[in-house]
Amino acid sequence: SDRGLLDPSEINNVIRLNDLLKERIRKALDEALKRGYKNPHINAFLAGLSVLPPPVPLDEYADAHGMDLSAVRSFAADLIPLLEQTRHGLMFRDEPTETFVREVYAAKEDTLRTLAENLLKKQATSVYAASSLPSLLQKLDDGKLLFDLAFDERFPSAITSTVGKQNIRYARLKAAVLHAARKKDFDRLIHLLVELSTLAAVNQRGTDYVLSNPDLVIASHDVD
């Protein structure tokens, strides 16, 4: 933990990895608290890093939590070498750290609820929030929000193409269908399957058209 050689009196002491991780995270949390952030927000921030798909983009994640980007960068820097900051975002450097954070911070449902609420507010602005929220709602076993999200007309403003929006909608519908099927919620399941089959039919027609006219792929300049 940033120290040199152990003192002679410490050589035979047992050092537990979780204790080192806890101490490193505590120091980073203390710095964040000094900057005015509250414990619930910081806990939701850490929980998200352990349950959302990596890497987590810094700017979108900071915006979702209502945190200043410079503060998030500083917080991430305080957690080095536990976190790795790539050009695509933040991720844990090793499995023990990720497991420890998940068990301590992501085990509380209210913390994950706060995270889900933050991501839900950003459905119209953040591609990452739109793509990661369905799986988080599955973890929370929230059938109502999954159903509502499946028919939510908000899409990230950065996605302008119809195909890109359909991909987001498809992910939302699949998550809701999976939950409804597991819970045997047939009323919602029928509604969802009708919507999903309609979307699948539209996608198939589009695919057939593109395969028949491959020049359109280049002419469209559309990544999706």
PDB file of C-alpha atoms in Angstrom:
ATOM      1  CA  SER A   1       0.000   0.000   0.000  1.00  0.00           C
ATOM      2  CA  ASP A   2       2.562   2.549  -1.229  1.00  0.00           C
ATOM      3  CA  ARG A   3       4.981   1.723   1.575  1.00  0.00           C
ATOM      4  CA  GLY A   4       8.541   0.502   1.385  1.00  0.00           C
ATOM      5  CA  LEU A   5       9.959  -2.411   3.342  1.00  0.00           C
ATOM      6  CA  LEU A   6       8.006  -3.654   6.340  1.00  0.00           C
ATOM      7  CA  ASP A   7       9.273  -2.820   9.803  1.00  0.00           C
ATOM      8  CA  PRO A   8      10.819  -5.822  11.613  1.00  0.00           C
ATOM      9  CA  SER A   9       7.843  -5.912  13.984  1.00  0.00           C
ATOM     10  CA  GLU A  10       5.451  -6.312  11.041  1.00  0.00           C
ATOM     11  CA  ILE A  11       7.168  -9.113   9.152  1.00  0.00           C
ATOM     12  CA  ASN A  12       5.173 -11.922  10.719  1.00  0.00           C
ATOM     13  CA  ASN A  13       1.818 -10.106  10.630  1.00  0.00           C
ATOM     14  CA  VAL A  14      -0.858 -11.545   8.366  1.00  0.00           C
ATOM     15  CA  ILE A  15      -1.823  -9.105   5.609  1.00  0.00           C
ATOM     16  CA  ARG A  16      -5.233  -9.692   4.060  1.00  0.00           C
ATOM     17  CA  LEU A  17      -5.916  -8.520   0.538  1.00  0.00           C
ATOM     18  CA  ASN A  18      -9.413  -7.271   1.387  1.00  0.00           C
ATOM     19  CA  ASP A  19      -7.973  -5.116   4.172  1.00  0.00           C
ATOM     20  CA  LEU A  20      -5.603  -3.447   1.705  1.00  0.00           C
ATOM     21  CA  LEU A  21      -8.409  -2.915  -0.790  1.00  0.00           C
ATOM     22  CA  LYS A  22     -10.702  -1.494   1.882  1.00  0.00           C
ATOM     23  CA  GLU A  23      -8.032   0.935   3.054  1.00  0.00           C
ATOM     24  CA  ARG A  24      -7.239   2.149  -0.469  1.00  0.00           C
ATOM     25  CA  ILE A  25     -10.933   2.698  -1.266  1.00  0.00           C
ATOM     26  CA  ARG A  26     -11.506   4.430   2.097  1.00  0.00           C
ATOM     27  CA  LYS A  27      -8.789   6.987   1.330  1.00  0.00           C
ATOM     28  CA  ALA A  28     -10.305   7.702  -2.097  1.00  0.00           C
ATOM     29  CA  LEU A  29     -13.781   8.042  -0.525  1.00  0.00           C
ATOM     30  CA  ASP A  30     -12.473  10.479   2.079  1.00  0.00           C
ATOM     31  CA  GLU A  31     -11.119  12.703  -0.683  1.00  0.00           C
ATOM     32  CA  ALA A  32     -14.444  12.563  -2.556  1.00  0.00           C
ATOM     33  CA  LEU A  33     -16.374  13.441   0.611  1.00  0.00           C
ATOM     34  CA  LYS A  34     -14.103  16.446   1.167  1.00  0.00           C
ATOM     35  CA  ARG A  35     -15.142  17.685  -2.293  1.00  0.00           C
ATOM     36  CA  GLY A  36     -18.772  17.759  -1.137  1.00  0.00           C
ATOM     37  CA  TYR A  37     -20.187  14.501  -2.527  1.00  0.00           C
ATOM     38  CA  LYS A  38     -22.501  12.407  -0.360  1.00  0.00           C
ATOM     39  CA  ASN A  39     -22.009   8.760   0.570  1.00  0.00           C
ATOM     40  CA  PRO A  40     -25.081   7.460  -1.356  1.00  0.00           C
ATOM     41  CA  HIS A  41     -23.818   9.030  -4.605  1.00  0.00           C
ATOM     42  CA  ILE A  42     -20.308   7.656  -4.153  1.00  0.00           C
ATOM     43  CA  ASN A  43     -21.623   4.196  -3.249  1.00  0.00           C
ATOM     44  CA  ALA A  44     -23.808   4.176  -6.383  1.00  0.00           C
ATOM     45  CA  PHE A  45     -20.802   5.262  -8.420  1.00  0.00           C
ATOM     46  CA  LEU A  46     -18.678   2.371  -7.126  1.00  0.00           C
ATOM     47  CA  ALA A  47     -21.523  -0.134  -7.420  1.00  0.00           C
ATOM     48  CA  GLY A  48     -22.001   0.787 -11.063  1.00  0.00           C
ATOM     49  CA  LEU A  49     -18.372   0.106 -11.869  1.00  0.00           C
ATOM     50  CA  SER A  50     -18.803  -3.457 -10.598  1.00  0.00           C
ATOM     51  CA  VAL A  51     -22.158  -4.343 -12.218  1.00  0.00           C
ATOM     52  CA  LEU A  52     -22.215  -2.377 -15.496  1.00  0.00           C
ATOM     53  CA  PRO A  53     -20.436  -3.669 -18.608  1.00  0.00           C
ATOM     54  CA  PRO A  54     -16.818  -2.433 -18.832  1.00  0.00           C
ATOM     55  CA  PRO A  55     -15.221  -0.189 -19.821  1.00  0.00           C
ATOM     56  CA  VAL A  56     -17.409   2.546 -18.312  1.00  0.00           C
ATOM     57  CA  PRO A  57     -17.021   5.848 -20.221  1.00  0.00           C
ATOM     58  CA  LEU A  58     -15.955   8.565 -17.790  1.00  0.00           C
ATOM     59  CA  ASP A  59     -17.821  11.543 -19.237  1.00  0.00           C
ATOM     60  CA  GLU A  60     -21.188   9.777 -19.631  1.00  0.00           C
ATOM     61  CA  TYR A  61     -20.885   8.066 -16.255  1.00  0.00           C
ATOM     62  CA  ALA A  62     -20.011  11.312 -14.465  1.00  0.00           C
ATOM     63  CA  ASP A  63     -22.976  13.030 -16.140  1.00  0.00           C
ATOM     64  CA  ALA A  64     -25.345  10.219 -15.121  1.00  0.00           C
ATOM     65  CA  HIS A  65     -24.341  10.671 -11.480  1.00  0.00           C
ATOM     66  CA  GLY A  66     -24.401  14.455 -11.621  1.00  0.00           C
ATOM     67  CA  MET A  67     -20.708  14.553 -10.737  1.00  0.00           C
ATOM     68  CA  ASP A  68     -18.126  16.900 -12.163  1.00  0.00           C
ATOM     69  CA  LEU A  69     -15.892  15.149 -14.715  1.00  0.00           C
ATOM     70  CA  SER A  70     -12.716  16.488 -13.101  1.00  0.00           C
ATOM     71  CA  ALA A  71     -13.850  15.097  -9.744  1.00  0.00           C
ATOM     72  CA  VAL A  72     -14.461  11.674 -11.300  1.00  0.00           C
ATOM     73  CA  ARG A  73     -11.011  11.739 -12.913  1.00  0.00           C
ATOM     74  CA  SER A  74      -9.481  12.645  -9.577  1.00  0.00           C
ATOM     75  CA  PHE A  75     -11.448   9.901  -7.796  1.00  0.00           C
ATOM     76  CA  ALA A  76     -10.289   7.363 -10.395  1.00  0.00           C
ATOM     77  CA  ALA A  77      -6.703   8.556  -9.973  1.00  0.00           C
ATOM     78  CA  ASP A  78      -6.985   8.061  -6.205  1.00  0.00           C
ATOM     79  CA  LEU A  79      -8.022   4.443  -6.847  1.00  0.00           C
ATOM     80  CA  ILE A  80      -5.050   3.595  -9.081  1.00  0.00           C
ATOM     81  CA  PRO A  81      -3.802   0.840  -9.209  1.00  0.00           C
ATOM     82  CA  LEU A  82      -7.196  -0.713  -8.409  1.00  0.00           C
ATOM     83  CA  LEU A  83      -8.767   0.905 -11.477  1.00  0.00           C
ATOM     84  CA  GLU A  84      -7.431   1.197 -14.978  1.00  0.00           C
ATOM     85  CA  GLN A  85      -8.344   4.182 -17.123  1.00  0.00           C
ATOM     86  CA  THR A  86      -8.310   3.276 -20.807  1.00  0.00           C
ATOM     87  CA  ARG A  87      -9.234   5.558 -23.693  1.00  0.00           C
ATOM     88  CA  HIS A  88     -12.643   3.867 -23.704  1.00  0.00           C
ATOM     89  CA  GLY A  89     -13.329   4.289 -19.989  1.00  0.00           C
ATOM     90  CA  LEU A  90     -12.806   2.849 -16.519  1.00  0.00           C
ATOM     91  CA  MET A  91     -12.446  -0.806 -15.601  1.00  0.00           C
ATOM     92  CA  PHE A  92     -11.099  -2.841 -12.703  1.00  0.00           C
ATOM     93  CA  ARG A  93      -7.561  -4.098 -13.076  1.00  0.00           C
ATOM     94  CA  ASP A  94      -8.159  -7.434 -11.381  1.00  0.00           C
ATOM     95  CA  GLU A  95     -10.911  -9.799 -10.315  1.00  0.00           C
ATOM     96  CA  PRO A  96     -10.370  -9.598  -6.496  1.00  0.00           C
ATOM     97  CA  THR A  97     -10.968  -5.822  -6.511  1.00  0.00           C
ATOM     98  CA  GLU A  98     -14.085  -6.147  -8.676  1.00  0.00           C
ATOM     99  CA  THR A  99     -15.444  -8.924  -6.446  1.00  0.00           C
ATOM    100  CA  PHE A 100     -14.747  -6.932  -3.278  1.00  0.00           C
ATOM    101  CA  VAL A 101     -16.502  -3.786  -4.593  1.00  0.00           C
ATOM    102  CA  ARG A 102     -19.459  -5.827  -5.878  1.00  0.00           C
ATOM    103  CA  GLU A 103     -19.910  -7.590  -2.536  1.00  0.00           C
ATOM    104  CA  VAL A 104     -19.591  -4.411  -0.460  1.00  0.00           C
ATOM    105  CA  TYR A 105     -21.273  -1.768  -2.631  1.00  0.00           C
ATOM    106  CA  ALA A 106     -23.470  -3.566  -5.175  1.00  0.00           C
ATOM    107  CA  ALA A 107     -25.111  -5.921  -2.676  1.00  0.00           C
ATOM    108  CA  LYS A 108     -27.463  -3.193  -1.433  1.00  0.00           C
ATOM    109  CA  GLU A 109     -30.619  -2.833  -3.504  1.00  0.00           C
ATOM    110  CA  ASP A 110     -31.117   0.845  -2.617  1.00  0.00           C
ATOM    111  CA  THR A 111     -27.661   1.612  -4.016  1.00  0.00           C
ATOM    112  CA  LEU A 112     -28.472  -0.137  -7.299  1.00  0.00           C
ATOM    113  CA  ARG A 113     -31.845   1.646  -7.355  1.00  0.00           C
ATOM    114  CA  THR A 114     -30.047   4.978  -7.189  1.00  0.00           C
ATOM    115  CA  LEU A 115     -27.811   3.855 -10.046  1.00  0.00           C
ATOM    116  CA  ALA A 116     -30.824   2.755 -12.130  1.00  0.00           C
ATOM    117  CA  GLU A 117     -32.607   6.065 -11.520  1.00  0.00           C
ATOM    118  CA  ASN A 118     -29.515   7.968 -12.637  1.00  0.00           C
ATOM    119  CA  LEU A 119     -29.249   5.933 -15.846  1.00  0.00           C
ATOM    120  CA  LEU A 120     -32.989   6.224 -16.535  1.00  0.00           C
ATOM    121  CA  LYS A 121     -32.750  10.032 -16.498  1.00  0.00           C
ATOM    122  CA  LYS A 122     -30.071   9.900 -19.217  1.00  0.00           C
ATOM    123  CA  GLN A 123     -31.872   7.730 -21.767  1.00  0.00           C
ATOM    124  CA  ALA A 124     -32.155  10.678 -24.155  1.00  0.00           C
ATOM    125  CA  THR A 125     -28.527  11.767 -23.899  1.00  0.00           C
ATOM    126  CA  SER A 126     -26.240   8.833 -23.115  1.00  0.00           C
ATOM    127  CA  VAL A 127     -25.631   5.851 -25.391  1.00  0.00           C
ATOM    128  CA  TYR A 128     -23.978   3.980 -22.524  1.00  0.00           C
ATOM    129  CA  ALA A 129     -26.942   4.586 -20.187  1.00  0.00           C
ATOM    130  CA  ALA A 130     -29.370   3.370 -22.843  1.00  0.00           C
ATOM    131  CA  SER A 131     -27.400   0.193 -23.560  1.00  0.00           C
ATOM    132  CA  SER A 132     -26.583  -0.741 -19.950  1.00  0.00           C
ATOM    133  CA  LEU A 133     -29.857  -0.010 -18.119  1.00  0.00           C
ATOM    134  CA  PRO A 134     -31.849  -3.083 -19.315  1.00  0.00           C
ATOM    135  CA  SER A 135     -29.375  -5.559 -17.816  1.00  0.00           C
ATOM    136  CA  LEU A 136     -29.256  -3.572 -14.550  1.00  0.00           C
ATOM    137  CA  LEU A 137     -33.063  -3.664 -14.273  1.00  0.00           C
ATOM    138  CA  GLN A 138     -32.878  -7.432 -14.739  1.00  0.00           C
ATOM    139  CA  LYS A 139     -30.507  -7.627 -11.776  1.00  0.00           C
ATOM    140  CA  LEU A 140     -33.017  -5.591  -9.780  1.00  0.00           C
ATOM    141  CA  ASP A 141     -35.854  -7.885 -10.921  1.00  0.00           C
ATOM    142  CA  ASP A 142     -37.905  -4.791 -11.780  1.00  0.00           C
ATOM    143  CA  GLY A 143     -40.571  -5.984 -14.215  1.00  0.00           C
ATOM    144  CA  LYS A 144     -42.547  -2.726 -14.274  1.00  0.00           C
ATOM    145  CA  LEU A 145     -39.571  -0.560 -15.203  1.00  0.00           C
ATOM    146  CA  LEU A 146     -38.419  -3.109 -17.790  1.00  0.00           C
ATOM    147  CA  PHE A 147     -41.873  -3.070 -19.377  1.00  0.00           C
ATOM    148  CA  ASP A 148     -42.042   0.735 -19.344  1.00  0.00           C
ATOM    149  CA  LEU A 149     -38.533   1.008 -20.765  1.00  0.00           C
ATOM    150  CA  ALA A 150     -39.396  -1.387 -23.606  1.00  0.00           C
ATOM    151  CA  PHE A 151     -41.919   1.166 -24.903  1.00  0.00           C
ATOM    152  CA  ASP A 152     -39.929   4.261 -23.960  1.00  0.00           C
ATOM    153  CA  GLU A 153     -39.586   6.594 -26.952  1.00  0.00           C
ATOM    154  CA  ARG A 154     -36.443   8.296 -25.644  1.00  0.00           C
ATOM    155  CA  PHE A 155     -33.220   7.503 -27.485  1.00  0.00           C
ATOM    156  CA  PRO A 156     -29.761   9.052 -27.171  1.00  0.00           C
ATOM    157  CA  SER A 157     -29.493  12.154 -29.350  1.00  0.00           C
ATOM    158  CA  ALA A 158     -26.153  10.886 -30.688  1.00  0.00           C
ATOM    159  CA  ILE A 159     -28.018   8.025 -32.415  1.00  0.00           C
ATOM    160  CA  THR A 160     -29.716   9.572 -35.429  1.00  0.00           C
ATOM    161  CA  SER A 161     -30.276   6.529 -37.661  1.00  0.00           C
ATOM    162  CA  THR A 162     -33.369   4.342 -37.499  1.00  0.00           C
ATOM    163  CA  VAL A 163     -31.233   1.197 -37.321  1.00  0.00           C
ATOM    164  CA  GLY A 164     -29.308   2.501 -34.307  1.00  0.00           C
ATOM    165  CA  LYS A 165     -32.523   3.326 -32.456  1.00  0.00           C
ATOM    166  CA  GLN A 166     -33.942  -0.099 -33.301  1.00  0.00           C
ATOM    167  CA  ASN A 167     -30.867  -1.758 -31.792  1.00  0.00           C
ATOM    168  CA  ILE A 168     -31.505   0.060 -28.503  1.00  0.00           C
ATOM    169  CA  ARG A 169     -35.202  -0.828 -28.641  1.00  0.00           C
ATOM    170  CA  TYR A 170     -34.383  -4.455 -29.398  1.00  0.00           C
ATOM    171  CA  ALA A 171     -32.120  -4.702 -26.331  1.00  0.00           C
ATOM    172  CA  ARG A 172     -34.844  -3.196 -24.140  1.00  0.00           C
ATOM    173  CA  LEU A 173     -37.493  -5.566 -25.476  1.00  0.00           C
ATOM    174  CA  LYS A 174     -35.300  -8.651 -25.091  1.00  0.00           C
ATOM    175  CA  ALA A 175     -34.584  -7.824 -21.438  1.00  0.00           C
ATOM    176  CA  ALA A 176     -38.294  -7.275 -20.728  1.00  0.00           C
ATOM    177  CA  VAL A 177     -39.298 -10.487 -22.551  1.00  0.00           C
ATOM    178  CA  LEU A 178     -36.751 -12.521 -20.597  1.00  0.00           C
ATOM    179  CA  HIS A 179     -38.028 -11.163 -17.278  1.00  0.00           C
ATOM    180  CA  ALA A 180     -41.706 -11.672 -18.172  1.00  0.00           C
ATOM    181  CA  ALA A 181     -41.025 -15.240 -19.337  1.00  0.00           C
ATOM    182  CA  ARG A 182     -39.181 -16.116 -16.124  1.00  0.00           C
ATOM    183  CA  LYS A 183     -41.983 -14.652 -14.013  1.00  0.00           C
ATOM    184  CA  LYS A 184     -44.719 -16.216 -16.222  1.00  0.00           C
ATOM    185  CA  ASP A 185     -46.257 -12.766 -16.572  1.00  0.00           C
ATOM    186  CA  PHE A 186     -48.277 -13.737 -19.657  1.00  0.00           C
ATOM    187  CA  ASP A 187     -50.214 -10.467 -19.996  1.00  0.00           C
ATOM    188  CA  ARG A 188     -47.023  -8.452 -20.410  1.00  0.00           C
ATOM    189  CA  LEU A 189     -45.289 -11.246 -22.320  1.00  0.00           C
ATOM    190  CA  ILE A 190     -47.907 -11.286 -25.108  1.00  0.00           C
ATOM    191  CA  HIS A 191     -47.716  -7.518 -25.461  1.00  0.00           C
ATOM    192  CA  LEU A 192     -43.911  -7.630 -25.589  1.00  0.00           C
ATOM    193  CA  LEU A 193     -43.737 -10.547 -28.047  1.00  0.00           C
ATOM    194  CA  VAL A 194     -46.078  -8.804 -30.485  1.00  0.00           C
ATOM    195  CA  GLU A 195     -43.849  -5.724 -30.379  1.00  0.00           C
ATOM    196  CA  LEU A 196     -40.669  -7.800 -30.668  1.00  0.00           C
ATOM    197  CA  SER A 197     -41.972  -9.811 -33.635  1.00  0.00           C
ATOM    198  CA  THR A 198     -42.988  -6.590 -35.415  1.00  0.00           C
ATOM    199  CA  LEU A 199     -39.503  -5.180 -34.918  1.00  0.00           C
ATOM    200  CA  ALA A 200     -37.929  -8.456 -36.077  1.00  0.00           C
ATOM    201  CA  ALA A 201     -40.024  -8.414 -39.256  1.00  0.00           C
ATOM    202  CA  VAL A 202     -38.980  -4.845 -40.028  1.00  0.00           C
ATOM    203  CA  ASN A 203     -35.319  -5.703 -39.405  1.00  0.00           C
ATOM    204  CA  GLN A 204     -35.538  -8.746 -41.676  1.00  0.00           C
ATOM    205  CA  ARG A 205     -37.043  -6.711 -44.505  1.00  0.00           C
ATOM    206  CA  GLY A 206     -34.274  -4.142 -44.091  1.00  0.00           C
ATOM    207  CA  THR A 207     -31.597  -6.842 -44.072  1.00  0.00           C
ATOM    208  CA  ASP A 208     -32.984  -8.462 -47.224  1.00  0.00           C
ATOM    209  CA  TYR A 209     -33.062  -5.086 -48.962  1.00  0.00           C
ATOM    210  CA  VAL A 210     -29.445  -4.278 -48.064  1.00  0.00           C
ATOM    211  CA  LEU A 211     -28.265  -7.748 -49.138  1.00  0.00           C
ATOM    212  CA  SER A 212     -29.971  -7.226 -52.471  1.00  0.00           C
ATOM    213  CA  ASN A 213     -28.414  -3.760 -52.869  1.00  0.00           C
ATOM    214  CA  PRO A 214     -24.896  -3.882 -51.319  1.00  0.00           C
ATOM    215  CA  ASP A 215     -23.918  -0.530 -52.869  1.00  0.00           C
ATOM    216  CA  LEU A 216     -26.321   1.112 -50.406  1.00  0.00           C
ATOM    217  CA  VAL A 217     -24.094   0.041 -47.517  1.00  0.00           C
ATOM    218  CA  ILE A 218     -21.316   2.309 -48.805  1.00  0.00           C
ATOM    219  CA  ALA A 219     -23.610   5.058 -50.057  1.00  0.00           C
ATOM    220  CA  SER A 220     -25.455   5.392 -46.740  1.00  0.00           C
ATOM    221  CA  HIS A 221     -22.326   6.276 -44.656  1.00  0.00           C
ATOM    222  CA  ASP A 222     -24.208   4.735 -41.733  1.00  0.00           C
ATOM    223  CA  VAL A 223     -22.169   2.631 -39.293  1.00  0.00           C
ATOM    224  CA  ASP A 224     -25.271   0.956 -37.828  1.00  0.00           C
TER     225      ASP A 224
END
